[in-house]
Coordinates of C-alpha atoms in Angstrom, one line a residue:
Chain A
X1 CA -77.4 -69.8 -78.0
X2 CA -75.7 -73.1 -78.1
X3 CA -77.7 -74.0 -80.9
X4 CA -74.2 -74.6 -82.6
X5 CA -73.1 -77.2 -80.2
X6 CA -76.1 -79.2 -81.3
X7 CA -78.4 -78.6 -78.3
X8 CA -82.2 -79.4 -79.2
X9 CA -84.2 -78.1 -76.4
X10 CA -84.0 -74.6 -75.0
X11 CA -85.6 -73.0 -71.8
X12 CA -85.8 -70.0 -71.0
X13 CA -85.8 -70.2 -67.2
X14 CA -84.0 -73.0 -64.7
X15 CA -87.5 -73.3 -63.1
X16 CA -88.9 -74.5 -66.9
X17 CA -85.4 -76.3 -67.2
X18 CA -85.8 -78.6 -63.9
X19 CA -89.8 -78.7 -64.7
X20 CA -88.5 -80.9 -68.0
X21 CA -89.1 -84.9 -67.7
X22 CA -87.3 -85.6 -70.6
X23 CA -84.2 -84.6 -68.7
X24 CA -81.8 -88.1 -67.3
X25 CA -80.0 -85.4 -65.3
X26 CA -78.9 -81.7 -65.2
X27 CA -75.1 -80.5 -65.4
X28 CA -74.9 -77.6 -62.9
X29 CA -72.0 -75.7 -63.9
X30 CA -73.3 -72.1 -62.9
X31 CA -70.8 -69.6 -60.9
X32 CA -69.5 -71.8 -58.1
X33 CA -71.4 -69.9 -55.3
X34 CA -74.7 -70.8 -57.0
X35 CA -74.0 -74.4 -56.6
X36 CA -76.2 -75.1 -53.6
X37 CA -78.4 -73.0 -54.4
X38 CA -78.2 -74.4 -58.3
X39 CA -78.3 -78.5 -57.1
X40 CA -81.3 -78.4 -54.9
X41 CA -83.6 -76.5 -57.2
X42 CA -83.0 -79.8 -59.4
X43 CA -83.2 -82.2 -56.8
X44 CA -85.9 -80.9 -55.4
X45 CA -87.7 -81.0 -59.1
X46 CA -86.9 -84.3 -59.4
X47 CA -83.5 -84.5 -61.5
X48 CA -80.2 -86.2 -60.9
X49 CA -77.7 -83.9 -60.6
X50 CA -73.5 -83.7 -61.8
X51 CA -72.7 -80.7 -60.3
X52 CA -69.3 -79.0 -61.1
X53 CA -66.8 -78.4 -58.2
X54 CA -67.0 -76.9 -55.3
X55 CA -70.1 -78.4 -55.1
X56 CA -70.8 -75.8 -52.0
X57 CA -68.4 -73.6 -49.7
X58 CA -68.5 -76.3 -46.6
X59 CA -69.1 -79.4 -45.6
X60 CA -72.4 -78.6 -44.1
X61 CA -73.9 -76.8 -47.3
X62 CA -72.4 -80.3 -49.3
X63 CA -74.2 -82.6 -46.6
X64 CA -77.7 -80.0 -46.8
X65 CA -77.3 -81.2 -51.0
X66 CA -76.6 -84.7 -50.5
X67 CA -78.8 -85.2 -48.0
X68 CA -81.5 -84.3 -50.4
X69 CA -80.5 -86.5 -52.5
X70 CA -80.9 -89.2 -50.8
X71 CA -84.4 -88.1 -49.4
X72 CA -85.2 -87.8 -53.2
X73 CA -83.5 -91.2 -53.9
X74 CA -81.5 -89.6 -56.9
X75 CA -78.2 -89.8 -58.1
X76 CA -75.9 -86.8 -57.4
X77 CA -72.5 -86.3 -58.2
X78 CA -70.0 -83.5 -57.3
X79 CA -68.0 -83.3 -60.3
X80 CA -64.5 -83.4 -59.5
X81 CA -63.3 -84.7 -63.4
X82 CA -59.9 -86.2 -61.9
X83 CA -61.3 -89.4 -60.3
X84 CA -62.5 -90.6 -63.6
X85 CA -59.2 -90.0 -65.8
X86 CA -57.7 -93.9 -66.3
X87 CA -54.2 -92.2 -65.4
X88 CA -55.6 -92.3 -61.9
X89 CA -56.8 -96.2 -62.1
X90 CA -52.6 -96.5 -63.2
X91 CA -51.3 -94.8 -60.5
X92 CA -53.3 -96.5 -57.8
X93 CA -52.2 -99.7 -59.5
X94 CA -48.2 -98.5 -59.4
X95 CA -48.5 -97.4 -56.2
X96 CA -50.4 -101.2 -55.3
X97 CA -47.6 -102.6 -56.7
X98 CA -45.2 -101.4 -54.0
X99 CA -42.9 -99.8 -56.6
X100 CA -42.0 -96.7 -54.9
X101 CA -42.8 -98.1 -51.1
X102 CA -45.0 -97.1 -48.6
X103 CA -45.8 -93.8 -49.5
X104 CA -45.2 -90.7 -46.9
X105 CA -45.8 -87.8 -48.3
X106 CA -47.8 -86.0 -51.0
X107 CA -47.3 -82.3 -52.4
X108 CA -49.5 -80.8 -55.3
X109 CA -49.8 -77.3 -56.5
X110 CA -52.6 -75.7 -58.4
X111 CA -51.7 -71.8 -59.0
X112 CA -52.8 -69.7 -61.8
X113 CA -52.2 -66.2 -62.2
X114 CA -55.4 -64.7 -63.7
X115 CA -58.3 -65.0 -60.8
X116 CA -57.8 -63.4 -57.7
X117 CA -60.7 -61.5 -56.3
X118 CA -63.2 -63.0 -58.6
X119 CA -63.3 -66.6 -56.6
X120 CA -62.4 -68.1 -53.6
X121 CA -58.5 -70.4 -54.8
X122 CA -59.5 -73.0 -52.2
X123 CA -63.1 -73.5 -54.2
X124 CA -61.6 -73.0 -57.3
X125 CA -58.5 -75.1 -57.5
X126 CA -57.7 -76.1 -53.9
X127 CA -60.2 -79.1 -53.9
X128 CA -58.1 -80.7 -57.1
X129 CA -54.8 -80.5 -54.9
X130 CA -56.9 -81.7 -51.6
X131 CA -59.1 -84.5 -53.3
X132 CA -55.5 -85.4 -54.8
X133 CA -54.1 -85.7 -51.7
X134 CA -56.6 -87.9 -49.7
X135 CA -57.0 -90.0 -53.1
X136 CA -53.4 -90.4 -52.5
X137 CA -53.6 -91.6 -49.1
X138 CA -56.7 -94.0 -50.0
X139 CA -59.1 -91.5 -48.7
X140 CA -58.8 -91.5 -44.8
X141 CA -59.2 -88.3 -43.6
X142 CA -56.5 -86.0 -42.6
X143 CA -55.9 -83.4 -39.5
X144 CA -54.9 -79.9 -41.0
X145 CA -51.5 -79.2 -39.1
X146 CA -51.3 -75.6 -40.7
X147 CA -52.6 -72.5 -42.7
X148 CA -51.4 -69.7 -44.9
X149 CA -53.5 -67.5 -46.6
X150 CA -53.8 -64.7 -48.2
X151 CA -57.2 -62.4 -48.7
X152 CA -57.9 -60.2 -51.8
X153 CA -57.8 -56.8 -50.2
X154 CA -61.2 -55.8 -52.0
X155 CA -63.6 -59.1 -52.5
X156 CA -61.9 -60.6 -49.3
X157 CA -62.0 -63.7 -51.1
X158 CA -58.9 -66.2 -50.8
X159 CA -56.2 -66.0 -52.9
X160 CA -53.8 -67.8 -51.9
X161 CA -54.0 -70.7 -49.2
X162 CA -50.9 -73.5 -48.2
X163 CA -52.1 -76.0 -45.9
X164 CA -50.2 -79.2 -44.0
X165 CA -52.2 -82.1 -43.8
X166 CA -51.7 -85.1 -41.5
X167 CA -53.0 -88.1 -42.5
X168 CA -54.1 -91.0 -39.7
X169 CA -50.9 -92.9 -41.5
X170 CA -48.5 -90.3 -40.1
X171 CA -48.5 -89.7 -43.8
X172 CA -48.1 -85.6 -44.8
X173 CA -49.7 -83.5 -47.4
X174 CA -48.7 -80.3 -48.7
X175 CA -51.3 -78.5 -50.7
X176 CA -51.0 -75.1 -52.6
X177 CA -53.8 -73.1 -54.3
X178 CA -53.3 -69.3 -55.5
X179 CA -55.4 -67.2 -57.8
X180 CA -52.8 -64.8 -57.6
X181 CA -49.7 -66.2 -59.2
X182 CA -48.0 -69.1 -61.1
X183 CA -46.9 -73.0 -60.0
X184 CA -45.5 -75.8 -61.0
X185 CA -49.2 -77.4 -60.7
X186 CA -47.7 -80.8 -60.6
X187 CA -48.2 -83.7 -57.8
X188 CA -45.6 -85.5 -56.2
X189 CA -46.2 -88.7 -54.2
X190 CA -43.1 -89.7 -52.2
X191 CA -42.5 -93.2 -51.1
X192 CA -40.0 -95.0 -49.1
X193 CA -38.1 -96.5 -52.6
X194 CA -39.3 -93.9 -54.6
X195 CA -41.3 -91.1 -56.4
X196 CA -44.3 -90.9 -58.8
X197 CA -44.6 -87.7 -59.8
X198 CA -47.6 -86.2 -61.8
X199 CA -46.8 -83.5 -64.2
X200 CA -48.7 -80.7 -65.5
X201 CA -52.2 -80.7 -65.6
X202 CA -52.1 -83.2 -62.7
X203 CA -55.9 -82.8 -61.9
X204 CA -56.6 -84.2 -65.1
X205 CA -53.5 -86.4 -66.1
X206 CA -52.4 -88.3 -69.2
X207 CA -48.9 -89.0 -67.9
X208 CA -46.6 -89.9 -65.0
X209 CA -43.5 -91.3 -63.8
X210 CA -41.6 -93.1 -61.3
X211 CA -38.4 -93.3 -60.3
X212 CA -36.3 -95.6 -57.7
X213 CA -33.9 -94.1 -55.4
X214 CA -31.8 -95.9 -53.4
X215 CA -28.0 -96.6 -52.2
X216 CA -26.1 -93.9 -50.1
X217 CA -28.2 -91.0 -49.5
X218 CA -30.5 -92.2 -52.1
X219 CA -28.4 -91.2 -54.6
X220 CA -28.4 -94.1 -57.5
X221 CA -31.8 -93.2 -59.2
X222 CA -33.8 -95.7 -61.6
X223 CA -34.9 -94.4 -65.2
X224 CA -37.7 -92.9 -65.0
X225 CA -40.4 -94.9 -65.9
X226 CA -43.2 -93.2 -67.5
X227 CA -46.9 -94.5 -68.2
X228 CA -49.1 -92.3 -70.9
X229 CA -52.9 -92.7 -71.5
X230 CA -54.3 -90.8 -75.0
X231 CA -56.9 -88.6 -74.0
X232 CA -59.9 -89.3 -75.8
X233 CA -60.4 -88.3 -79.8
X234 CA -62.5 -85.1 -79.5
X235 CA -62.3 -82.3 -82.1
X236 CA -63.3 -78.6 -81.3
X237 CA -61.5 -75.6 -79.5
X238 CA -61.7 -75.8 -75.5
X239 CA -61.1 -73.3 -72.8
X240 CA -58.8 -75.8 -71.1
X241 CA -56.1 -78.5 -70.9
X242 CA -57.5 -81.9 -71.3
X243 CA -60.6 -80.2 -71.5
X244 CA -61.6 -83.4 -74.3
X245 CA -60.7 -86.1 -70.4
X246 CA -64.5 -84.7 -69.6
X247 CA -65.6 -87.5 -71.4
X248 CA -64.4 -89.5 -69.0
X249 CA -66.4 -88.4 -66.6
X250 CA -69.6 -88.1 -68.7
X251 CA -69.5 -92.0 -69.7
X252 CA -69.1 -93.2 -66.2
X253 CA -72.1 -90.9 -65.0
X254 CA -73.9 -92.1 -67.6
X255 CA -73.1 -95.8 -66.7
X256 CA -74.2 -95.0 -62.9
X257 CA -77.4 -93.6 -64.3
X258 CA -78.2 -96.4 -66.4
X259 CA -77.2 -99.0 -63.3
X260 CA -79.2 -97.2 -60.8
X261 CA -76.9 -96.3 -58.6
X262 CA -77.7 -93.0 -57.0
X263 CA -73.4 -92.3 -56.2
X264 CA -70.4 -92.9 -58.3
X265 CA -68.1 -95.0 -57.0
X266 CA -65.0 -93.1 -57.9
X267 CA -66.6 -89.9 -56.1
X268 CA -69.1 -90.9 -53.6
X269 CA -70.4 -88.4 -51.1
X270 CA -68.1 -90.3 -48.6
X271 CA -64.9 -89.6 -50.3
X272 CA -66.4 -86.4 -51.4
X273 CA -67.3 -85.3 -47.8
X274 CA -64.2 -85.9 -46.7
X275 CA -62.3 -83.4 -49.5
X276 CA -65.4 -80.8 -48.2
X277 CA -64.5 -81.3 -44.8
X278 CA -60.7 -80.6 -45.4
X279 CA -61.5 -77.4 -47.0
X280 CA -63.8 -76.5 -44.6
X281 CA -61.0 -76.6 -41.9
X282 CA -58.8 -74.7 -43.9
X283 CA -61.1 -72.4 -44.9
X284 CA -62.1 -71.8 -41.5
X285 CA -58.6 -70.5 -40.5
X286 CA -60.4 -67.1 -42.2
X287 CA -63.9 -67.7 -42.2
X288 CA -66.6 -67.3 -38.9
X289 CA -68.7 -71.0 -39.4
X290 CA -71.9 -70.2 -41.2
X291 CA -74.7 -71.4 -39.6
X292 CA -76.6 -73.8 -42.0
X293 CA -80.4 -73.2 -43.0
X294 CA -81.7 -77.0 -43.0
Chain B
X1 CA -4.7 -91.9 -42.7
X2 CA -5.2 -88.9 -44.5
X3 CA -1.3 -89.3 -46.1
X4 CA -2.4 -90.7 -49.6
X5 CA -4.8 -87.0 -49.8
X6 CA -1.8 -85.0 -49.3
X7 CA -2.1 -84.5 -45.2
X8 CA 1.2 -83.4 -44.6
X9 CA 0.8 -83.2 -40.4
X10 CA -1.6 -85.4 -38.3
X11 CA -1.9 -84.9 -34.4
X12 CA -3.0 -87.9 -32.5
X13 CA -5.6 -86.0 -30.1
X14 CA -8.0 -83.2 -31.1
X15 CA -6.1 -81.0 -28.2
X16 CA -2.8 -81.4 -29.8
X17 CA -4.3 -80.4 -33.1
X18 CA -6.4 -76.8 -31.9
X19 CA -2.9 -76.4 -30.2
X20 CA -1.1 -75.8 -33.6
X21 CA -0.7 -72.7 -34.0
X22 CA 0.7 -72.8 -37.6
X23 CA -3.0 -73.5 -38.7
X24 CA -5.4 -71.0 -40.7
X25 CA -8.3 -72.4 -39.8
X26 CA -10.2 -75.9 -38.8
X27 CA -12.6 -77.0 -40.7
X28 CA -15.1 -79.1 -38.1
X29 CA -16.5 -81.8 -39.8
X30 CA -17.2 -84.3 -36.9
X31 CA -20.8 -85.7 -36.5
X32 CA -23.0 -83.1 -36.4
X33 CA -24.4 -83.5 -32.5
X34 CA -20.5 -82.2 -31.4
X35 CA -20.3 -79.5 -33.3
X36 CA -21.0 -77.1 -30.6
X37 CA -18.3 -78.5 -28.7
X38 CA -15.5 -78.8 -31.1
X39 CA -16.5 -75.7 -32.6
X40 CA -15.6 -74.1 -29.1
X41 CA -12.6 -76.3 -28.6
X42 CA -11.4 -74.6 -31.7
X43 CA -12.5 -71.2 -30.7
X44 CA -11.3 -71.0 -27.8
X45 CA -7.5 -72.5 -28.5
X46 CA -7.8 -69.6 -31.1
X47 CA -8.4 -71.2 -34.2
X48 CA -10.7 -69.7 -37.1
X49 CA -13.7 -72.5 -37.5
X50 CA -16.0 -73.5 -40.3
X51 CA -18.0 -75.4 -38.9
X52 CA -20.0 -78.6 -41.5
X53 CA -23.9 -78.4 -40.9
X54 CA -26.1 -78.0 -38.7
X55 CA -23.1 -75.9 -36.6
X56 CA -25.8 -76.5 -33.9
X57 CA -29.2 -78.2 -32.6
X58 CA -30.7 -74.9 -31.5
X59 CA -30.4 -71.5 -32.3
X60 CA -29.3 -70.8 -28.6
X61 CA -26.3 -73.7 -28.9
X62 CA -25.4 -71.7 -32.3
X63 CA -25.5 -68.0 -30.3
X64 CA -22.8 -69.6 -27.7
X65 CA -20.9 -70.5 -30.5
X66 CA -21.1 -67.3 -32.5
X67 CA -20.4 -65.2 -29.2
X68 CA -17.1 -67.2 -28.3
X69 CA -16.3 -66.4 -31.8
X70 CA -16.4 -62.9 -31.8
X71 CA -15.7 -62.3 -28.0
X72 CA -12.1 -64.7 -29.6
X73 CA -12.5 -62.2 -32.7
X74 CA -11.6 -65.1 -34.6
X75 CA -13.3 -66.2 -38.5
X76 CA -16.2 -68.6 -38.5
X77 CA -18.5 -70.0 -40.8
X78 CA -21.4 -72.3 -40.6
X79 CA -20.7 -74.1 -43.6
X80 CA -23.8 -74.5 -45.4
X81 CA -22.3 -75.0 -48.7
X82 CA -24.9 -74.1 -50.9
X83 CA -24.5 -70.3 -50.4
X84 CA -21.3 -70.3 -51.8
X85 CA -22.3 -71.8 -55.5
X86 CA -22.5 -69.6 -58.2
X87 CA -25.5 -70.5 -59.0
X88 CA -27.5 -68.9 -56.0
X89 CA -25.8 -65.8 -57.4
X90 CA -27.5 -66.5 -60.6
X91 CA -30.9 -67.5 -59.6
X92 CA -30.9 -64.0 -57.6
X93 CA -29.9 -62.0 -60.2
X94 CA -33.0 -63.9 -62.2
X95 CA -35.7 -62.8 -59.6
X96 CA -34.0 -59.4 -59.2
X97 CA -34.9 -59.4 -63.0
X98 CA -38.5 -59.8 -62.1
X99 CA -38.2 -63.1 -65.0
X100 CA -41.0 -64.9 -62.7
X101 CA -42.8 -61.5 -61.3
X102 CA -42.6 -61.3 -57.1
X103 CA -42.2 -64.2 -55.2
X104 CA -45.1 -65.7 -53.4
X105 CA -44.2 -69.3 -52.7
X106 CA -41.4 -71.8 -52.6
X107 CA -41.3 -75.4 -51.9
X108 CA -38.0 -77.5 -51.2
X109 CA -37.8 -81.2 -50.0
X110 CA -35.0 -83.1 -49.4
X111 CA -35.2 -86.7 -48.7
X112 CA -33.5 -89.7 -48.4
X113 CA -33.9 -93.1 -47.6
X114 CA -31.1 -94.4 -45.5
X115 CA -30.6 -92.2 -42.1
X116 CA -33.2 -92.9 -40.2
X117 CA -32.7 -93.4 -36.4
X118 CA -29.0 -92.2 -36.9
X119 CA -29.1 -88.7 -37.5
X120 CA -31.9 -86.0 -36.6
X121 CA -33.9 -85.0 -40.4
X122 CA -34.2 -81.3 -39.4
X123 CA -30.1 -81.3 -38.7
X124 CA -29.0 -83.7 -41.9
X125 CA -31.5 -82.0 -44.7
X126 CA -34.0 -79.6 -42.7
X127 CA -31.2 -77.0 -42.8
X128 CA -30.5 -77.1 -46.7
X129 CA -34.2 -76.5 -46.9
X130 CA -34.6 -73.6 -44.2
X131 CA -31.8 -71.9 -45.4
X132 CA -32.7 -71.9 -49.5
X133 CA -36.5 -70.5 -48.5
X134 CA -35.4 -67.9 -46.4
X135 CA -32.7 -66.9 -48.7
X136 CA -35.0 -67.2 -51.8
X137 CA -37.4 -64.5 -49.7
X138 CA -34.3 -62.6 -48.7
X139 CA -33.6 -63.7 -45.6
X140 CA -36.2 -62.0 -43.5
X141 CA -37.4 -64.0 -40.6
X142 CA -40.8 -66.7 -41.0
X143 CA -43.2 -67.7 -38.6
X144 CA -43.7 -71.7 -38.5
X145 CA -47.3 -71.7 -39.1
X146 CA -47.6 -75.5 -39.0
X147 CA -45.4 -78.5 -38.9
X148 CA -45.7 -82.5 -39.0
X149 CA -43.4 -84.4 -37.9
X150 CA -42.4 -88.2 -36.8
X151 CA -40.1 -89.6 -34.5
X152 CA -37.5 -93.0 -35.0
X153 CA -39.4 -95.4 -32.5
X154 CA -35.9 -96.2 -31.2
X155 CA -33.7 -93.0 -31.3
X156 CA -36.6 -90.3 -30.9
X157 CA -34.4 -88.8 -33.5
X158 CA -37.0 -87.2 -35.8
X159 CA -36.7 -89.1 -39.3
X160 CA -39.6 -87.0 -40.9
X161 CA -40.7 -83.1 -40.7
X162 CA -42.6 -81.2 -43.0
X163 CA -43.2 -77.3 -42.3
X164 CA -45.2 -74.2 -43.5
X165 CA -43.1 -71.1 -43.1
X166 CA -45.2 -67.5 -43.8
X167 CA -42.7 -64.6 -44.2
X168 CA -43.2 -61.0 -43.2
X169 CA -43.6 -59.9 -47.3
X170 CA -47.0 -62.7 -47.1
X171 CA -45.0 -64.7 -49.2
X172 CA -45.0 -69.0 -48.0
X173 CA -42.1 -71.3 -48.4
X174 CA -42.8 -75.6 -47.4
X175 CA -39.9 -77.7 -47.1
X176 CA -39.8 -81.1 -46.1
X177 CA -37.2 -83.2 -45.0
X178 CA -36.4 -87.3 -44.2
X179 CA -33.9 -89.6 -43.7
X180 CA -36.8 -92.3 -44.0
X181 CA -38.2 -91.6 -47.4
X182 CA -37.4 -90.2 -51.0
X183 CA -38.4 -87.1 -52.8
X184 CA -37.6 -85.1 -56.2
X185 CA -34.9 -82.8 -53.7
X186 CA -36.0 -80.2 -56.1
X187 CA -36.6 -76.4 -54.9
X188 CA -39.3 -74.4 -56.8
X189 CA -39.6 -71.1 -56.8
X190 CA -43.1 -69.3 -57.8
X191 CA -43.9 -65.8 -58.8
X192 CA -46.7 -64.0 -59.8
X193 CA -45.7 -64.3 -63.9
X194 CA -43.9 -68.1 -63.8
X195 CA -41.7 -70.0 -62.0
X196 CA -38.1 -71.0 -61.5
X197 CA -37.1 -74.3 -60.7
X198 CA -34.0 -75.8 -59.8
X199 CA -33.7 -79.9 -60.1
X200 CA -31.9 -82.1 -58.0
X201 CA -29.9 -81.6 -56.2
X202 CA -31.3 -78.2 -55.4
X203 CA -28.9 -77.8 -52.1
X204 CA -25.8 -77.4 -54.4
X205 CA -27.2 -76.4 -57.8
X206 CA -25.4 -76.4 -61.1
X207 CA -28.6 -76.2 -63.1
X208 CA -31.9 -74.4 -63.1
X209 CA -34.8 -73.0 -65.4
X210 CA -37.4 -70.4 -65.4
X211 CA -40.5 -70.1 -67.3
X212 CA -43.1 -67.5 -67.5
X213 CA -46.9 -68.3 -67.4
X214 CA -49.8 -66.2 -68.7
X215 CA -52.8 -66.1 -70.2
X216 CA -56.4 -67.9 -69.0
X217 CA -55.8 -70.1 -66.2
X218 CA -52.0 -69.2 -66.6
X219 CA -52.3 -71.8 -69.6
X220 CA -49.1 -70.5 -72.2
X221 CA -45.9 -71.4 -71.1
X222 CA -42.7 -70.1 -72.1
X223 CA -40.4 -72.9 -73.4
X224 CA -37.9 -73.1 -70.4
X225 CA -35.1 -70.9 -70.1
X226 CA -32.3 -73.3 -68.7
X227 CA -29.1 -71.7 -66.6
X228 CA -25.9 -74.2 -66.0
X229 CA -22.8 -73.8 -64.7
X230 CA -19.9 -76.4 -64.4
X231 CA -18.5 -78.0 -61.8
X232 CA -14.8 -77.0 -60.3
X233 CA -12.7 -80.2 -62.2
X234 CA -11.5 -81.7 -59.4
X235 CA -11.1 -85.3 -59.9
X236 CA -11.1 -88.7 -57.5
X237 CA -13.9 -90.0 -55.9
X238 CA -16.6 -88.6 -53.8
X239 CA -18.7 -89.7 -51.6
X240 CA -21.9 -87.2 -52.5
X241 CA -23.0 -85.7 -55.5
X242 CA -21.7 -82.6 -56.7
X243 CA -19.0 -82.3 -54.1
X244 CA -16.1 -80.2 -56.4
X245 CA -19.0 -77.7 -55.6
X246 CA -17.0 -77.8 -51.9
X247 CA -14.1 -76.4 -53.6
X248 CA -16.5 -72.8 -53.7
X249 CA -17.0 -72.6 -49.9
X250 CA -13.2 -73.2 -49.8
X251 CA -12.3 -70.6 -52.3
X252 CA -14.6 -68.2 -50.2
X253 CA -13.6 -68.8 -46.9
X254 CA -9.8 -68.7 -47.6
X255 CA -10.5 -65.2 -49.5
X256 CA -12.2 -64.4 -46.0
X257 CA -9.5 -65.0 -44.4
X258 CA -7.1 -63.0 -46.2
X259 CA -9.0 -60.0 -46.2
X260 CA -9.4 -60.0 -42.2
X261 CA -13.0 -61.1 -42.3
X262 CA -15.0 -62.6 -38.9
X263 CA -17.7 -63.5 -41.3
X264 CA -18.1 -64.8 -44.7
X265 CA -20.5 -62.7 -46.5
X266 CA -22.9 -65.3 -48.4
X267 CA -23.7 -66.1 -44.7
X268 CA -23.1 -64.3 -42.0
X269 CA -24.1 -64.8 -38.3
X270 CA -27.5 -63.0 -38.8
X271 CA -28.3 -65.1 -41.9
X272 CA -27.2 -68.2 -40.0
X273 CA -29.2 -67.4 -37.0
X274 CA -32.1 -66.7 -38.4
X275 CA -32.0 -70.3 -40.6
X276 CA -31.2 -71.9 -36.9
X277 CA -34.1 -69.9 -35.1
X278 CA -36.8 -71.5 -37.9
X279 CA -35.6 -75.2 -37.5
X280 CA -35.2 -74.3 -33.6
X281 CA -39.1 -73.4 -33.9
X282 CA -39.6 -76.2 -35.7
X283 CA -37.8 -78.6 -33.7
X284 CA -40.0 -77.6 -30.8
X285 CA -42.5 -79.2 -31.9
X286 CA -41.6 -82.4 -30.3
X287 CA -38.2 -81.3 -28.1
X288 CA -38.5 -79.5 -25.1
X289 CA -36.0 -76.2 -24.4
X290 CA -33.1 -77.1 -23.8
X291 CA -31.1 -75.0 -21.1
X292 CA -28.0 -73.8 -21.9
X293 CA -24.9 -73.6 -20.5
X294 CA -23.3 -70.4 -21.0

C-alpha cells in the first residue's frame, strides 16, 4: 500500500497518523463527508491541514474547522486546486487590462455523467463553478436569485443543481453542477467589449481566449486571442485531467508553510467562506439548516 | 424608397396600404413596441400578418392579437425566424436519435453591445432565447424559478436579464439576454451521454455539433460530429448575419398561405404563447401588469 509511490512511513490508524511529529502537514482527501470530521482530528493533534474540497457541507461546519485553526494557530487550507493554476494569475491580468470591458456576466458548467447518488454535485463539482464565479467577480459575495435541483430518488443526494447569482456589481452568475449527465464544463466571462472564455477543464485550465465584439449588434468579432500555460512535466498515469496542475497547488502550500503564514492567499478562509456560504444558500433550497455542534 | 428592391406599389399612409386588397399578406416589421397595434390595423382591414419579433410585450397583448386573428380567420405568424431553418429540423431529429441521451439542461445567451436604453433586452434577444429552450424541451410550459435583471437608468428599458427556467420533464434551460454587453450567442444543449452545441449565431443556425461523453468523470470525448447546411444564395447586402436564412420563414409562410392555413406549423399560436407567457413572467420581475384593453 503506496509503498510504490515512494511513501516511507506507514500507519496503521489516522489517530497514530495525526500523533506523528515528523509530519509539516496532513492532506485530507478522505470521502468528502468525512472532511470535518477528517480536518479537526488533525488540527486538534496539532497538524496543518490541506484539505480537499468541499471542505464541509456548510458554511457553519467550514467556520467550526477554521475556527480551530486559528485557536490552534495552524495553517489550514481548503484545497480548491484552481486558485493556484498560473492560467488564473493570466486571466485576472486580461480581464485588469480592460480588454473585454467591465465584465457582467459569468456562466460555468461542471456536469459529469458517472456520480449521481453516490455524492452531493454541489459538493462535488458545484464549488469549482461557484468559487469560479466569485473569483470572477473579485470575490464579493453574491445574492442567490434562483434554484433548480434535482434529488437522487434513493440517496436523496443532489444531482443536479442551476443557480443565479447576483453579485453586489449587478454582475450575474449562472452556475451548473450535475452528477447525472454531460456539459460543456467550460466558463464564460462576458464583458461589455468582449468574452474570455475558459474551455474544458476550466477548474483547472491551461488555456483561454478572448475575443472583441463590437459594431452593429456586435457583430465584427476580433481573432480570438488565446493564452496557453504548459502544465508542469510530471510522468505517471492519473485518474484526471490536469491531474499533473496539483503541483501547483502543493508548491504554494509548501511556500505558505515555510513563511508562516497560517492561510494562503489565493484561498484564504475569507474567499473560501464566501464560496461555502454560496453553497450553503443553494443547498438550503433542499436542505432543513443543520444545527452545528460547537 | 423601396423602388431600387423591386417595390413595385408604395402607399403613402399605413391606412391606404391595409386598404389594398390585392395584398397576400403584410409582413409587420415596425419597431417592435407597435406591433400590437399595426398587427391589429392589419387584422382588422383583413390582411394576413406576420408579425417581426417580439409580436408583443406580454403574453396578454399577444392573446388580443391572436384572437382578432382568428375571430378575422385570417393567417398570422409571429415571426420568430429561427423556427423556420432547417437546421432546428435537424438538431431535433439528433435528440430524437438519443445522440446526447435525454435532455437535462440548455443554456442560450444572446448579447450585444449596442442597444441599450433603446430597445427592451427581453423583447430584442430574450425571445430568441425563450423560444430555442422551450422548443429544445419540446415546447412544454417552464416555471421562472429565478431571474436578475437591470434596468437603463434613463429609459427603464431593461438592458440586462438573465433567467432559470425548470420544465415540467425536471429538465433546466438559462438564457441570458443584453443589449449592454457581449456573449458567445451560443445555445448548448446537454444530455445525459454528451452534448450538442450550436455556435453563433445559435438564433438562426447553419452549423452545429454533437459529442458524446463517457467514462470516469465523463472524461472520453467523442471527436465532434459537425452538421452544416448552406445558406439560401441570395445576394446584396444585409444588415445582420445570416439573413438569406429569412428567405425560409418566407418560403414557409407563403406555402401557408396557399394551403389555407391560419397558422404556420413550426409555430403556432400555442407555441407562441407559451414563449410570450415565460418572458411575460420574466418581465414581471420589474414591470407591473399591464391592463389591457380588449
Amino acid at each position: 500500500l503506496g509503498i510504490d509511490a515512494g511513501v516511507t512511513t506507514l500507519h496503521s490508524s489516522y489517530d497514530d497518523l495525526v500523533a506523528d511529529d515528523s509530519l509539516d502537514i496532513v492532506y485530507v482527501a478522505t470521502p468528502s463527508l468525512r472532511h470535518v470530521e477528517d480536518s479537526l482530528r488533525c488540527l486538534e493533534a496539532g497538524r496543518a491541514v490541506l484539505c480537499e474540497k468541499s471542505m464541509a457541507p456548510s458554511a457553519a461546519e467550514a467556520e467550526r474547522v477554521l475556527q480551530c485553526a486559528r485557536r490552534q494557530q495552524l495553517f489550514f487550507c481548503h484545497g480548491v486546486w484552481s486558485r493556484f493554476f498560473p492560467a488564473m494569475a493570466d486571466i485576472r491580468r486580461v480581464i485588469d487590462s480592460g480588454a473585454i470591458g467591465e465584465v457582467r456576466s459569468v456562466h460555468c458548467s461542471f456536469c459529469q455523467a458517472d456520480g449521481a447518488g453516490a455524492c452531493s454535485a454541489t459538493l462535488e463539482t458545484g464549488v469549482y463553478c461557484a468559487q469560479f464565479c466569485l473569483w470572477a467577480f473579485g470575490g464579493a459575495a453574491p445574492r442567490v436569485a434562483g434554484v433548480t435541483y434535482a434529488l437522487h430518488p434513493e440517496s436523496q443526494l443532489d444531482t443536479h443543481v442551476s443557480a443565479l447569482l447576483q453579485f453586489p456589481c449587478g454582475g450575474v452568475g449562472t452556475i451548473e453542477c450535475s452528477l447525472g449527465h454531460a456539459s460543456p464544463r467550460e466558463a464564460t466571462i462576458c464583458g461589455t467589449k468582449g468574452v474570455l472564455r475558459v474551455p474544458y477543464p476550466f477548474w483547472c485550465p491551461t488555456e483561454f481566449s478572448v475575443q472583441t465584439m463590437s459594431g452593429p449588434a456586435s457583430q465584427q468579432w476580433s481573432e480570438p486571442q488565446t493564452y496557453r500555460t504548459a502544465l508542469p512535466e510530471i510522468g505517471g498515469d492519473f485518474n484526471f485531467v490536469n491531474s499533473q496542475g496539483l503541483a501547483y497547488e502543493a508548491s504554494e502550500i509548501t511556500r505558505c508553510l515555510r513563511s508562516g503564514l497560517l492561510e494562503a492567499p489565493a484561498f484564504d478562509s475569507e474567499a473560501c467562506l464566501r464560496v461555502m456560504q454560496v453553497i450553503t444558500d443553494i443547498r438550503a433550497h433542499w436542505l432543513p439548516p443543520t444545527p452545528v455542534v460547537s
